[in-house]
Amino acid sequence: MDIKQLIYLCNLERERHFGRAAEASFVSQPTLSMRLKNLERELGVALINRGNNFEGFTAEGERVLAWAREIVSVYQGLKLEIESLKNGLNGTLRIGVVPQCSISLAPLLKNASERYPQLDYQVSVLSADQLLEALTGHSVDVGMGFFELATLNGLHFQTQSLLDRGVDVIFHPQHFPQLMGTEALTLAQIAPLPLCLAEPSRYFRRYLDNSFRDAGLSLHARLESASIFQLLQGVFVGLGCGLFPQGSLLAEMSPALQRRPVNIPKMSRHAAVVVAEPGRVTPLAQHFFDVTQAWLTAHEA
C-alpha cells in the first residue's frame, strides 16, 4: 500500500467516475484501475462495486475510505508544513461556505491575505449538511456556516462563533418607498411583500419559512435562486425585496439599496468559522483560523 493508491481512492470518491478520477490523479484510467485493484488484492477485500461504470463502494470500501481520508489529509498537511518551512506560508486553502451566513467571507480573506500574502483560496458553496460532511471528510480545510453546537463539540472542532445580529429586509426605495424608515418591521408587514429568496433547501430559507409558519404567515417568493448575485439583481430592479442576515452583505457594493431590521426569532443553529482540532488541522487552516479569530474578536466586540 502507498499514499498514491489512497489518493486515487479519495479522488474516485469525489468524482464518482473512473475517467474523471484518473484525470484528477494525473494518470491514465487503466493505471488508476490497476493500482486500485492492487490495493484490493493487498487488503484481501473488494472496495469498489464495479459494473460498466462506477457503482459505488462496498461496505469494506467505505471503511477503508474513512482511513484513507485521514491519511491523505495528514500527508497533505505534512507537505504544506515542509513548504511553509522552506518558503513561508503558501498554498491553496479550501473553504466551504453556507450562503447567507452571518458575515461576508471576503473581509476575512482580505485580512488573512495581508498577513499571509502567498496564501490562495478555493471557495465551495455548500448546504449546511454538506459542509459538515466536507469538514469530517477533509475535502475542505475551513468551514463557515450554520451548525448545531452540540455536534461541533462532539466532533472536537475548533470553533469561532459569529455574532447573530438579526435579519434585514433589503429593498430599492424607488420600487418600495413604503418601506423607508428605521424601526424594525414585523413578520406580518413582510408577509405581503414579493420576495427574492434562496432556494427552500438552504438552511437560512428553512429558518425563514419556519419563523413565518410559526407566526401563522407565509412568504411570497417572487424569485428563488441559489445565487446571491441573482437575488440582489432581482432586488435592484424591483422584482421583490430580499431577506438577509445582517452583516452577510457588503453594503458599499449596493449603495442604491436600503435595509431595515426585521423583528424575527433567533436562529436555532449558530453561525461559526470551523476547522479541525489541533493535531489534525492543516497548517494553512490553523494559521487562517488564528488570524480570523483575532480579527472577529476585534470587530465583533
GROMACS .gro file of C-alpha atoms in nm:
model
  301
    1MET     CA    1   0.000   0.000   0.000
    2ASP     CA    2   0.123   0.351  -0.079
    3ILE     CA    3  -0.010   0.703  -0.048
    4LYS     CA    4  -0.089   0.732  -0.420
    5GLN     CA    5  -0.333   0.442  -0.401
    6LEU     CA    6  -0.515   0.616  -0.116
    7ILE     CA    7  -0.520   0.944  -0.307
    8TYR     CA    8  -0.666   0.763  -0.610
    9LEU     CA    9  -0.934   0.613  -0.385
   10CYS     CA   10  -1.025   0.955  -0.243
   11ASN     CA   11  -1.036   1.106  -0.592
   12LEU     CA   12  -1.269   0.828  -0.705
   13GLU     CA   13  -1.499   0.904  -0.412
   14ARG     CA   14  -1.508   1.272  -0.506
   15GLU     CA   15  -1.550   1.226  -0.883
   16ARG     CA   16  -1.774   0.913  -0.875
   17HIS     CA   17  -1.631   0.826  -1.218
   18PHE     CA   18  -1.317   0.632  -1.313
   19GLY     CA   19  -1.220   0.859  -1.603
   20ARG     CA   20  -1.259   1.183  -1.409
   21ALA     CA   21  -1.080   1.032  -1.107
   22ALA     CA   22  -0.789   0.938  -1.334
   23GLU     CA   23  -0.774   1.294  -1.471
   24ALA     CA   24  -0.778   1.435  -1.116
   25SER     CA   25  -0.496   1.194  -1.028
   26PHE     CA   26  -0.291   1.284  -1.341
   27VAL     CA   27  -0.274   0.920  -1.454
   28SER     CA   28  -0.445   0.717  -1.723
   29GLN     CA   29  -0.767   0.534  -1.641
   30PRO     CA   30  -0.604   0.188  -1.681
   31THR     CA   31  -0.327   0.291  -1.439
   32LEU     CA   32  -0.579   0.411  -1.180
   33SER     CA   33  -0.788   0.094  -1.212
   34MET     CA   34  -0.480  -0.129  -1.187
   35ARG     CA   35  -0.349   0.050  -0.877
   36LEU     CA   36  -0.687   0.025  -0.703
   37LYS     CA   37  -0.715  -0.346  -0.789
   38ASN     CA   38  -0.367  -0.396  -0.643
   39LEU     CA   39  -0.487  -0.226  -0.325
   40GLU     CA   40  -0.786  -0.459  -0.308
   41ARG     CA   41  -0.561  -0.765  -0.352
   42GLU     CA   42  -0.324  -0.642  -0.083
   43LEU     CA   43  -0.609  -0.583   0.165
   44GLY     CA   44  -0.792  -0.900   0.063
   45VAL     CA   45  -1.132  -0.730   0.023
   46ALA     CA   46  -1.332  -0.572  -0.259
   47LEU     CA   47  -1.350  -0.195  -0.215
   48ILE     CA   48  -1.541  -0.090  -0.527
   49ASN     CA   49  -1.866  -0.210  -0.682
   50ARG     CA   50  -1.778  -0.242  -1.048
   51GLY     CA   51  -2.012  -0.271  -1.344
   52ASN     CA   52  -1.998  -0.100  -1.679
   53ASN     CA   53  -1.943   0.217  -1.475
   54PHE     CA   54  -1.851   0.310  -1.120
   55GLU     CA   55  -2.130   0.182  -0.892
   56GLY     CA   56  -2.014   0.298  -0.551
   57PHE     CA   57  -1.812   0.142  -0.273
   58THR     CA   58  -1.860  -0.179  -0.080
   59ALA     CA   59  -1.912  -0.169   0.296
   60GLU     CA   60  -1.544  -0.256   0.336
   61GLY     CA   61  -1.457   0.016   0.087
   62GLU     CA   62  -1.641   0.277   0.293
   63ARG     CA   63  -1.439   0.179   0.600
   64VAL     CA   64  -1.111   0.196   0.407
   65LEU     CA   65  -1.218   0.534   0.266
   66ALA     CA   66  -1.258   0.675   0.616
   67TRP     CA   67  -0.898   0.583   0.693
   68ALA     CA   68  -0.779   0.699   0.350
   69ARG     CA   69  -0.925   1.048   0.404
   70GLU     CA   70  -0.743   1.077   0.738
   71ILE     CA   71  -0.410   0.954   0.598
   72VAL     CA   72  -0.427   1.170   0.285
   73SER     CA   73  -0.520   1.474   0.493
   74VAL     CA   74  -0.221   1.420   0.724
   75TYR     CA   75   0.007   1.361   0.423
   76GLN     CA   76  -0.106   1.679   0.252
   77GLY     CA   77  -0.068   1.869   0.579
   78LEU     CA   78   0.288   1.739   0.611
   79LYS     CA   79   0.373   1.857   0.258
   80LEU     CA   80   0.230   2.201   0.332
   81GLU     CA   81   0.423   2.217   0.659
   82ILE     CA   82   0.750   2.144   0.478
   83GLU     CA   83   0.672   2.401   0.208
   84SER     CA   84   0.593   2.657   0.477
   85LEU     CA   85   0.925   2.589   0.649
   86LYS     CA   86   1.110   2.636   0.320
   87ASN     CA   87   0.919   2.923   0.161
   88GLY     CA   88   0.690   3.072   0.424
   89LEU     CA   89   0.316   3.005   0.445
   90ASN     CA   90   0.180   2.943   0.096
   91GLY     CA   91  -0.063   2.718  -0.084
   92THR     CA   92  -0.435   2.699  -0.151
   93LEU     CA   93  -0.680   2.695   0.140
   94ARG     CA   94  -1.004   2.507   0.068
   95ILE     CA   95  -1.303   2.683   0.226
   96GLY     CA   96  -1.662   2.560   0.238
   97VAL     CA   97  -1.930   2.825   0.294
   98VAL     CA   98  -2.304   2.818   0.351
   99PRO     CA   99  -2.484   3.101   0.167
  100GLN     CA  100  -2.628   3.386   0.373
  101CYS     CA  101  -2.414   3.321   0.678
  102SER     CA  102  -2.385   3.598   0.938
  103ILE     CA  103  -2.077   3.765   0.790
  104SER     CA  104  -1.925   3.822   0.450
  105LEU     CA  105  -1.629   3.594   0.376
  106ALA     CA  106  -1.434   3.846   0.165
  107PRO     CA  107  -1.320   4.071   0.456
  108LEU     CA  108  -1.187   3.763   0.637
  109LEU     CA  109  -0.987   3.660   0.329
  110LYS     CA  110  -0.857   4.013   0.281
  111ASN     CA  111  -0.744   4.025   0.643
  112ALA     CA  112  -0.567   3.689   0.616
  113SER     CA  113  -0.405   3.790   0.285
  114GLU     CA  114  -0.248   4.094   0.446
  115ARG     CA  115  -0.079   3.862   0.697
  116TYR     CA  116  -0.005   3.578   0.452
  117PRO     CA  117   0.017   3.730   0.101
  118GLN     CA  118   0.118   3.400  -0.063
  119LEU     CA  119  -0.197   3.221   0.051
  120ASP     CA  120  -0.462   3.146  -0.216
  121TYR     CA  121  -0.823   3.042  -0.165
  122GLN     CA  122  -1.067   2.797  -0.320
  123VAL     CA  123  -1.426   2.856  -0.204
  124SER     CA  124  -1.706   2.599  -0.243
  125VAL     CA  125  -2.071   2.688  -0.177
  126LEU     CA  126  -2.240   2.407   0.017
  127SER     CA  127  -2.554   2.334   0.214
  128ALA     CA  128  -2.523   2.320   0.594
  129ASP     CA  129  -2.530   1.939   0.591
  130GLN     CA  130  -2.284   1.916   0.301
  131LEU     CA  131  -2.045   2.146   0.485
  132LEU     CA  132  -2.036   1.925   0.793
  133GLU     CA  133  -1.976   1.620   0.573
  134ALA     CA  134  -1.697   1.804   0.386
  135LEU     CA  135  -1.527   1.900   0.713
  136THR     CA  136  -1.538   1.548   0.854
  137GLY     CA  137  -1.429   1.405   0.516
  138HIS     CA  138  -1.137   1.653   0.488
  139SER     CA  139  -1.249   1.780   0.147
  140VAL     CA  140  -1.241   2.136   0.287
  141ASP     CA  141  -0.996   2.286   0.537
  142VAL     CA  142  -1.221   2.557   0.678
  143GLY     CA  143  -1.598   2.579   0.714
  144MET     CA  144  -1.816   2.887   0.755
  145GLY     CA  145  -2.182   2.816   0.807
  146PHE     CA  146  -2.464   2.723   1.042
  147PHE     CA  147  -2.401   2.444   1.294
  148GLU     CA  148  -2.552   2.268   1.593
  149LEU     CA  149  -2.306   2.348   1.872
  150ALA     CA  150  -2.353   2.007   2.030
  151THR     CA  151  -2.247   1.845   1.702
  152LEU     CA  152  -1.936   2.063   1.678
  153ASN     CA  153  -1.839   1.988   2.037
  154GLY     CA  154  -1.886   1.616   1.983
  155LEU     CA  155  -1.659   1.623   1.679
  156HIS     CA  156  -1.393   1.831   1.860
  157PHE     CA  157  -1.370   2.108   1.602
  158GLN     CA  158  -1.210   2.441   1.678
  159THR     CA  159  -1.491   2.694   1.656
  160GLN     CA  160  -1.519   3.071   1.640
  161SER     CA  161  -1.882   3.179   1.671
  162LEU     CA  162  -2.016   3.456   1.450
  163LEU     CA  163  -2.239   3.721   1.604
  164ASP     CA  164  -2.609   3.684   1.521
  165ARG     CA  165  -2.717   4.043   1.453
  166GLY     CA  166  -3.061   3.953   1.321
  167VAL     CA  167  -3.221   3.985   0.979
  168ASP     CA  168  -3.266   4.280   0.742
  169VAL     CA  169  -3.512   4.332   0.462
  170ILE     CA  170  -3.321   4.471   0.163
  171PHE     CA  171  -3.511   4.682  -0.091
  172HIS     CA  172  -3.480   4.952  -0.356
  173PRO     CA  173  -3.653   5.269  -0.230
  174GLN     CA  174  -3.761   5.361  -0.584
  175HIS     CA  175  -3.972   5.045  -0.603
  176PHE     CA  176  -4.073   5.009  -0.236
  177PRO     CA  177  -4.086   5.363  -0.092
  178GLN     CA  178  -4.335   5.249   0.173
  179LEU     CA  179  -4.055   5.056   0.345
  180MET     CA  180  -3.842   5.361   0.420
  181GLY     CA  181  -3.781   5.402   0.793
  182THR     CA  182  -3.567   5.279   1.079
  183GLU     CA  183  -3.798   5.084   1.310
  184ALA     CA  184  -3.800   4.705   1.288
  185LEU     CA  185  -4.068   4.558   1.065
  186THR     CA  186  -4.292   4.277   1.187
  187LEU     CA  187  -4.336   3.946   1.007
  188ALA     CA  188  -4.694   4.050   0.928
  189GLN     CA  189  -4.561   4.356   0.745
  190ILE     CA  190  -4.312   4.145   0.547
  191ALA     CA  191  -4.551   3.863   0.451
  192PRO     CA  192  -4.743   4.052   0.174
  193LEU     CA  193  -4.423   4.166   0.000
  194PRO     CA  194  -4.287   3.990  -0.311
  195LEU     CA  195  -3.953   3.845  -0.205
  196CYS     CA  196  -3.628   3.731  -0.367
  197LEU     CA  197  -3.523   3.430  -0.159
  198ALA     CA  198  -3.271   3.148  -0.150
  199GLU     CA  199  -3.390   2.803  -0.251
  200PRO     CA  200  -3.608   2.620   0.007
  201SER     CA  201  -3.333   2.361   0.072
  202ARG     CA  202  -3.096   2.623   0.219
  203TYR     CA  203  -3.080   2.648   0.597
  204PHE     CA  204  -3.146   3.024   0.612
  205ARG     CA  205  -3.451   2.984   0.387
  206ARG     CA  206  -3.584   2.699   0.605
  207TYR     CA  207  -3.535   2.923   0.909
  208LEU     CA  208  -3.739   3.199   0.742
  209ASP     CA  209  -4.015   2.961   0.632
  210ASN     CA  210  -4.042   2.810   0.981
  211SER     CA  211  -4.046   3.151   1.151
  212PHE     CA  212  -4.329   3.278   0.932
  213ARG     CA  213  -4.517   2.948   0.961
  214ASP     CA  214  -4.495   2.963   1.342
  215ALA     CA  215  -4.647   3.312   1.322
  216GLY     CA  216  -4.934   3.182   1.109
  217LEU     CA  217  -4.797   3.353   0.797
  218SER     CA  218  -4.642   3.250   0.467
  219LEU     CA  219  -4.381   3.405   0.241
  220HIS     CA  220  -4.442   3.521  -0.115
  221ALA     CA  221  -4.133   3.408  -0.307
  222ARG     CA  222  -4.135   3.600  -0.634
  223LEU     CA  223  -3.781   3.484  -0.718
  224GLU     CA  224  -3.592   3.181  -0.584
  225SER     CA  225  -3.226   3.116  -0.663
  226ALA     CA  226  -2.912   2.954  -0.523
  227SER     CA  227  -2.722   3.262  -0.646
  228ILE     CA  228  -2.696   3.561  -0.412
  229PHE     CA  229  -2.597   3.766  -0.718
  230GLN     CA  230  -2.926   3.681  -0.891
  231LEU     CA  231  -3.124   3.763  -0.577
  232LEU     CA  232  -2.960   4.105  -0.544
  233GLN     CA  233  -3.022   4.177  -0.910
  234GLY     CA  234  -3.390   4.096  -0.853
  235VAL     CA  235  -3.397   4.333  -0.556
  236PHE     CA  236  -3.221   4.607  -0.755
  237VAL     CA  237  -3.473   4.606  -1.041
  238GLY     CA  238  -3.769   4.591  -0.801
  239LEU     CA  239  -3.876   4.235  -0.869
  240GLY     CA  240  -3.903   4.195  -0.493
  241CYS     CA  241  -3.731   4.254  -0.160
  242GLY     CA  242  -3.462   4.037  -0.004
  243LEU     CA  243  -3.420   3.893   0.344
  244PHE     CA  244  -3.057   3.857   0.455
  245PRO     CA  245  -2.870   3.809   0.784
  246GLN     CA  246  -2.728   4.141   0.899
  247GLY     CA  247  -2.360   4.154   0.811
  248SER     CA  248  -2.377   3.898   0.530
  249LEU     CA  249  -2.364   4.163   0.255
  250LEU     CA  250  -2.116   4.442   0.190
  251ALA     CA  251  -2.339   4.750   0.190
  252GLU     CA  252  -2.084   4.951  -0.010
  253MET     CA  253  -2.136   4.721  -0.310
  254SER     CA  254  -2.505   4.815  -0.344
  255PRO     CA  255  -2.540   5.179  -0.229
  256ALA     CA  256  -2.874   5.217  -0.406
  257LEU     CA  257  -3.036   4.957  -0.184
  258GLN     CA  258  -3.179   5.029   0.159
  259ARG     CA  259  -3.213   4.796   0.458
  260ARG     CA  260  -3.441   4.779   0.758
  261PRO     CA  261  -3.435   4.534   1.051
  262VAL     CA  262  -3.698   4.263   1.089
  263ASN     CA  263  -3.841   4.152   1.421
  264ILE     CA  264  -3.787   3.774   1.394
  265PRO     CA  265  -3.687   3.497   1.640
  266LYS     CA  266  -3.321   3.396   1.662
  267MET     CA  267  -3.194   3.102   1.457
  268SER     CA  268  -3.164   2.768   1.635
  269ARG     CA  269  -2.831   2.692   1.471
  270HIS     CA  270  -2.521   2.901   1.532
  271ALA     CA  271  -2.308   3.063   1.263
  272ALA     CA  272  -1.939   2.986   1.305
  273VAL     CA  273  -1.600   2.950   1.140
  274VAL     CA  274  -1.472   2.597   1.198
  275VAL     CA  275  -1.150   2.399   1.149
  276ALA     CA  276  -1.030   2.059   1.271
  277GLU     CA  277  -0.893   2.010   1.621
  278PRO     CA  278  -0.524   2.080   1.698
  279GLY     CA  279  -0.307   1.794   1.578
  280ARG     CA  280  -0.538   1.720   1.285
  281VAL     CA  281  -0.579   2.065   1.134
  282THR     CA  282  -0.357   2.159   0.839
  283PRO     CA  283  -0.101   2.437   0.895
  284LEU     CA  284  -0.277   2.660   0.642
  285ALA     CA  285  -0.612   2.618   0.814
  286GLN     CA  286  -0.468   2.677   1.161
  287HIS     CA  287  -0.292   2.999   1.060
  288PHE     CA  288  -0.605   3.122   0.883
  289PHE     CA  289  -0.822   3.032   1.182
  290ASP     CA  290  -0.591   3.211   1.427
  291VAL     CA  291  -0.586   3.530   1.219
  292THR     CA  292  -0.962   3.515   1.158
  293GLN     CA  293  -1.034   3.453   1.527
  294ALA     CA  294  -0.834   3.763   1.626
  295TRP     CA  295  -1.000   3.975   1.355
  296LEU     CA  296  -1.351   3.864   1.453
  297THR     CA  297  -1.284   3.922   1.822
  298ALA     CA  298  -1.169   4.277   1.745
  299HIS     CA  299  -1.454   4.359   1.505
  300GLU     CA  300  -1.746   4.193   1.682
  301ALA     CA  301  -1.663   4.317   2.032
   0.00000   0.00000   0.00000
